[in-house]
Amino acid sequence: MADTPIQVAAGLILREGRYLIARRKAGAHLEGLWEFPGGKREPGESLEECLRRELREELGIVISTAVPFRVIRHEYPDKAVELHFFLCSMEDGQARALGCDDLRWVAPEEMTGLAFPSANRPLIESLLSQQRKE
């Protein structure tokens, strides 16, 4: 396995206590699992540029803010990923499942009953912990 991880930018889009999640397309790596929308960083683009591009392509939305929230590095058997999560606000558009199979708005406690990639588990635990403190 390569030492250099694949860099991914993902958005934590919050609305009325619920986060927007997307189901990965059939045929994709980790197909059918739920995830926070985003994708792989292309050569020459910043993580924020990557996030903006991916959310426009996959969901048809434009974000107004992208505040770094957490970075998680995870080793899968075949690759390493470095997930950069950003807190986001939608500025324009209505989220649609353009580059994914489905979308849902879910509260952190609902995430524990859904199938997410193992790399997302620490983030979900963090969101649950944060919610308990509020």
Coordinates of N, CA and C in Angstrom, one line a residue:
M1 N 0.8 -1.2 0.0 CA 0.0 0.0 0.0 C 0.9 1.2 0.0
A2 N 0.5 2.3 -0.7 CA 1.2 3.5 -0.8 C 1.2 4.2 0.5
D3 N 2.3 4.9 0.9 CA 2.3 5.7 2.1 C 1.5 7.0 2.0
T4 N 1.4 7.5 0.8 CA 0.7 8.8 0.6 C -0.8 8.5 0.6
P5 N -1.5 9.1 1.5 CA -3.0 8.9 1.5 C -3.7 9.6 0.5
I6 N -4.9 9.1 0.1 CA -5.8 9.9 -0.8 C -6.4 10.9 0.0
Q7 N -6.4 12.2 -0.4 CA -7.0 13.3 0.3 C -8.4 13.5 -0.1
V8 N -9.3 13.6 0.8 CA -10.7 13.7 0.6 C -11.3 14.9 1.4
A9 N -12.1 15.7 0.8 CA -12.8 16.8 1.5 C -14.2 16.4 1.6
A10 N -14.8 16.6 2.8 CA -16.2 16.2 3.0 C -16.9 17.3 3.8
G11 N -18.2 17.5 3.4 CA -18.9 18.6 4.1 C -19.9 18.1 5.2
L12 N -19.8 18.8 6.3 CA -20.8 18.6 7.4 C -21.8 19.7 7.2
I13 N -22.9 19.4 6.5 CA -23.9 20.4 6.2 C -25.1 20.2 7.2
L14 N -25.2 21.2 8.1 CA -26.2 21.1 9.2 C -27.4 22.0 8.9
R15 N -28.6 21.4 9.1 CA -29.8 22.1 9.0 C -30.8 21.6 10.1
E16 N -31.2 22.5 10.9 CA -32.2 22.1 12.0 C -31.8 20.9 12.8
G17 N -30.5 20.8 13.2 CA -30.0 19.7 14.0 C -29.8 18.4 13.2
R18 N -29.9 18.4 11.9 CA -29.7 17.3 11.1 C -28.6 17.5 10.0
Y19 N -27.8 16.5 9.8 CA -26.7 16.5 8.8 C -27.1 15.9 7.5
L20 N -26.6 16.4 6.4 CA -26.9 15.9 5.1 C -25.9 14.7 4.8
I21 N -26.4 13.6 4.5 CA -25.6 12.4 4.2 C -26.0 11.9 2.8
A22 N -25.1 11.2 2.2 CA -25.3 10.6 0.8 C -24.9 9.2 0.8
R23 N -25.7 8.4 0.0 CA -25.4 6.9 -0.2 C -24.5 6.8 -1.4
R24 N -23.4 6.1 -1.2 CA -22.4 5.9 -2.3 C -23.1 5.0 -3.4
K25 N -22.8 5.4 -4.7 CA -23.3 4.7 -5.9 C -22.9 3.3 -6.0
A26 N -23.7 2.5 -6.5 CA -23.4 1.1 -6.9 C -22.2 1.1 -7.8
G27 N -21.2 0.2 -7.6 CA -20.0 0.1 -8.4 C -18.9 1.0 -7.9
A28 N -19.2 1.9 -7.0 CA -18.1 2.7 -6.4 C -17.4 2.0 -5.2
H29 N -16.2 2.4 -4.9 CA -15.5 1.9 -3.7 C -16.5 2.1 -2.5
L30 N -16.7 1.1 -1.7 CA -17.5 1.2 -0.5 C -19.0 1.5 -0.9
E31 N -19.4 0.9 -2.1 CA -20.8 1.1 -2.6 C -21.8 0.8 -1.6
G32 N -22.9 1.6 -1.6 CA -24.1 1.5 -0.8 C -23.9 2.0 0.6
L33 N -22.7 2.4 1.0 CA -22.6 3.0 2.4 C -22.9 4.4 2.4
W34 N -23.3 4.9 3.5 CA -23.6 6.3 3.7 C -22.4 7.1 4.0
E35 N -22.3 8.3 3.6 CA -21.1 9.2 3.9 C -21.5 10.6 3.9
F36 N -20.6 11.4 4.4 CA -20.8 12.9 4.3 C -20.3 13.3 2.9
P37 N -21.1 14.1 2.2 CA -20.8 14.3 0.8 C -19.5 15.0 0.6
G38 N -18.8 14.7 -0.5 CA -17.5 15.3 -0.8 C -16.8 14.3 -1.8
G39 N -15.5 14.4 -1.8 CA -14.7 13.6 -2.7 C -13.3 13.8 -2.8
K40 N -12.6 13.2 -3.7 CA -11.1 13.2 -3.8 C -10.6 14.5 -4.3
R41 N -9.6 15.0 -3.7 CA -8.9 16.2 -4.1 C -8.1 16.0 -5.4
E42 N -8.3 16.8 -6.4 CA -7.6 16.8 -7.7 C -6.3 17.5 -7.6
P43 N -5.3 17.1 -8.4 CA -4.0 17.8 -8.4 C -4.2 19.3 -8.6
G44 N -3.5 20.1 -7.8 CA -3.6 21.5 -8.0 C -4.7 22.3 -7.4
E45 N -5.7 21.6 -6.7 CA -6.8 22.3 -6.1 C -6.6 22.2 -4.6
S46 N -7.1 23.2 -3.9 CA -7.1 23.2 -2.4 C -8.2 22.3 -1.9
L47 N -8.1 22.0 -0.7 CA -9.2 21.2 -0.1 C -10.5 21.9 -0.2
E48 N -10.6 23.2 0.1 CA -11.8 23.9 0.0 C -12.3 24.0 -1.4
E49 N -11.4 24.1 -2.4 CA -11.9 24.1 -3.8 C -12.4 22.7 -4.2
C50 N -11.8 21.7 -3.7 CA -12.3 20.3 -3.9 C -13.7 20.2 -3.3
L51 N -13.9 20.6 -2.1 CA -15.2 20.5 -1.5 C -16.3 21.2 -2.3
R52 N -16.0 22.4 -2.7 CA -16.9 23.2 -3.4 C -17.3 22.5 -4.8
R53 N -16.3 22.0 -5.5 CA -16.5 21.3 -6.7 C -17.3 20.1 -6.5
E54 N -16.9 19.3 -5.5 CA -17.6 18.0 -5.3 C -19.1 18.2 -4.9
L55 N -19.4 19.2 -4.1 CA -20.7 19.4 -3.6 C -21.6 20.0 -4.8
R56 N -21.0 20.8 -5.7 CA -21.7 21.2 -6.9 C -22.0 20.1 -7.8
E57 N -21.0 19.2 -8.0 CA -21.2 18.1 -9.0 C -22.1 17.0 -8.4
E58 N -21.9 16.7 -7.1 CA -22.7 15.5 -6.6 C -24.1 15.9 -6.1
L59 N -24.2 17.2 -5.6 CA -25.5 17.6 -5.0 C -26.2 18.8 -5.6
G60 N -25.5 19.5 -6.5 CA -26.0 20.6 -7.1 C -26.2 21.8 -6.2
I61 N -25.3 21.9 -5.2 CA -25.4 23.1 -4.3 C -24.1 23.9 -4.3
V62 N -24.3 25.1 -3.8 CA -23.1 26.0 -3.6 C -23.1 26.3 -2.1
I63 N -21.9 26.2 -1.5 CA -21.7 26.5 -0.1 C -21.1 27.9 0.1
S64 N -21.5 28.6 1.2 CA -21.0 29.9 1.5 C -19.8 29.9 2.4
T65 N -19.8 28.9 3.3 CA -18.7 28.8 4.2 C -18.1 27.4 4.2
A66 N -16.9 27.2 4.6 CA -16.2 25.9 4.7 C -15.2 26.0 5.8
V67 N -15.6 25.7 7.0 CA -14.7 25.8 8.2 C -14.1 24.5 8.6
P68 N -12.8 24.4 8.6 CA -12.2 23.1 8.9 C -12.7 22.6 10.3
F69 N -13.0 21.3 10.4 CA -13.6 20.8 11.6 C -12.7 19.6 12.2
R70 N -12.4 18.7 11.3 CA -11.6 17.5 11.8 C -10.9 16.8 10.6
V71 N -9.7 16.3 10.9 CA -9.0 15.4 9.9 C -8.9 14.0 10.5
I72 N -9.2 13.0 9.7 CA -9.1 11.6 10.1 C -8.3 10.9 9.1
R73 N -7.3 10.2 9.5 CA -6.5 9.4 8.6 C -6.9 7.9 8.9
H74 N -7.2 7.2 7.8 CA -7.7 5.8 8.0 C -7.0 4.9 7.0
E75 N -6.6 3.7 7.5 CA -6.0 2.7 6.6 C -7.0 1.6 6.3
Y76 N -7.3 1.5 5.0 CA -8.1 0.4 4.5 C -7.1 -0.7 4.0
P77 N -7.5 -1.9 3.8 CA -6.6 -2.9 3.3 C -5.9 -2.5 2.0
D78 N -6.6 -1.8 1.2 CA -6.0 -1.5 -0.2 C -5.6 -0.1 -0.4
K79 N -5.9 0.8 0.6 CA -5.5 2.2 0.5 C -5.6 3.0 1.8
A80 N -4.9 4.1 1.8 CA -5.0 5.0 3.0 C -5.7 6.2 2.5
V81 N -6.6 6.8 3.4 CA -7.3 8.0 3.1 C -7.1 9.0 4.3
E82 N -7.1 10.3 3.9 CA -7.0 11.3 4.8 C -8.3 12.2 4.6
L83 N -9.2 12.1 5.5 CA -10.5 12.8 5.4 C -10.5 14.1 6.1
H84 N -10.8 15.2 5.3 CA -10.8 16.5 5.8 C -12.3 17.0 5.9
F85 N -12.8 17.1 7.1 CA -14.2 17.4 7.3 C -14.3 18.9 7.5
F86 N -15.3 19.5 6.8 CA -15.5 21.0 6.9 C -17.0 21.2 7.4
L87 N -17.2 22.1 8.3 CA -18.6 22.6 8.6 C -19.0 23.5 7.4
C88 N -20.2 23.3 6.9 CA -20.6 24.1 5.7 C -22.0 24.6 5.9
S89 N -22.3 25.7 5.1 CA -23.6 26.3 5.0 C -23.9 26.3 3.5
M90 N -25.2 25.9 3.2 CA -25.6 26.0 1.8 C -26.0 27.5 1.5
E91 N -25.5 27.9 0.4 CA -25.8 29.3 -0.1 C -26.8 29.3 -1.2
D92 N -26.7 28.3 -2.1 CA -27.6 28.3 -3.2 C -27.8 26.8 -3.7
G93 N -29.0 26.6 -4.2 CA -29.3 25.3 -4.7 C -30.1 24.4 -3.7
Q94 N -30.7 23.4 -4.2 CA -31.5 22.4 -3.4 C -30.8 21.1 -3.6
A95 N -30.3 20.5 -2.5 CA -29.6 19.3 -2.6 C -30.3 18.2 -3.3
R96 N -29.7 17.6 -4.4 CA -30.2 16.5 -5.2 C -29.2 15.4 -5.3
A97 N -29.7 14.2 -5.4 CA -28.7 13.1 -5.6 C -28.3 12.9 -7.0
L98 N -27.3 13.8 -7.4 CA -26.8 13.8 -8.8 C -25.6 12.8 -8.9
G99 N -24.7 12.7 -7.9 CA -23.6 11.8 -8.0 C -23.6 10.8 -6.9
C100 N -24.7 10.5 -6.4 CA -24.9 9.5 -5.4 C -26.3 8.8 -5.6
D101 N -26.5 7.7 -4.8 CA -27.8 7.0 -5.0 C -29.0 7.6 -4.2
D102 N -28.7 8.3 -3.1 CA -29.7 8.8 -2.2 C -29.2 9.9 -1.3
L103 N -30.0 10.7 -0.7 CA -29.7 11.7 0.2 C -30.6 11.6 1.4
R104 N -30.1 12.0 2.6 CA -31.0 12.0 3.8 C -30.5 13.1 4.7
W105 N -31.4 13.7 5.5 CA -31.0 14.6 6.6 C -31.2 13.8 7.8
V106 N -30.1 13.6 8.6 CA -30.2 12.8 9.8 C -29.6 13.4 11.0
A107 N -30.1 13.1 12.2 CA -29.5 13.6 13.4 C -28.4 12.6 13.8
P108 N -27.4 13.1 14.5 CA -26.2 12.3 14.9 C -26.6 10.9 15.5
E109 N -27.7 10.8 16.3 CA -28.0 9.6 16.9 C -28.6 8.6 15.9
E110 N -29.1 9.1 14.8 CA -29.6 8.2 13.7 C -28.5 7.6 12.9
M111 N -27.3 8.2 12.9 CA -26.2 7.7 12.2 C -25.7 6.4 12.7
T112 N -25.8 6.1 14.0 CA -25.3 4.9 14.5 C -26.0 3.6 13.9
G113 N -27.3 3.8 13.4 CA -28.0 2.7 12.8 C -27.8 2.6 11.3
L114 N -27.0 3.4 10.7 CA -26.7 3.4 9.3 C -25.3 2.9 9.0
A115 N -25.2 2.3 7.8 CA -23.9 1.7 7.5 C -23.0 2.8 6.8
F116 N -21.9 3.2 7.6 CA -20.9 4.2 7.1 C -19.6 3.5 6.9
P117 N -18.7 4.1 6.1 CA -17.3 3.5 6.0 C -16.7 3.6 7.4
S118 N -15.8 2.7 7.8 CA -15.2 2.7 9.1 C -14.4 3.9 9.4
A119 N -13.9 4.6 8.3 CA -13.2 5.9 8.5 C -14.1 7.0 9.1
N120 N -15.4 6.9 8.9 CA -16.3 7.9 9.4 C -16.7 7.7 10.9
R121 N -16.4 6.6 11.4 CA -16.9 6.3 12.8 C -16.4 7.3 13.8
P122 N -15.1 7.6 13.8 CA -14.6 8.6 14.8 C -15.3 10.0 14.7
L123 N -15.7 10.4 13.5 CA -16.4 11.6 13.3 C -17.8 11.5 13.9
I124 N -18.5 10.4 13.6 CA -19.8 10.2 14.1 C -19.8 10.3 15.7
E125 N -18.8 9.6 16.3 CA -18.7 9.6 17.7 C -18.5 11.0 18.2
S126 N -17.7 11.8 17.5 CA -17.4 13.2 17.9 C -18.7 14.0 17.8
L127 N -19.5 13.8 16.8 CA -20.8 14.6 16.6 C -21.8 14.2 17.7
L128 N -21.8 12.9 18.1 CA -22.7 12.4 19.2 C -22.2 13.0 20.5
S129 N -20.9 13.0 20.8 CA -20.4 13.6 22.0 C -20.7 15.1 22.1
Q130 N -20.5 15.8 21.0 CA -20.8 17.2 21.0 C -22.3 17.5 21.2
Q131 N -23.1 16.7 20.7 CA -24.6 16.8 20.9 C -25.0 16.6 22.3
R132 N -24.3 15.6 23.0 CA -24.6 15.4 24.4 C -24.3 16.5 25.3
K133 N -23.2 17.3 24.9 CA -22.8 18.4 25.7 C -23.7 19.6 25.6
E134 N -24.4 19.7 24.5 CA -25.3 20.9 24.2 C -26.6 20.9 25.0

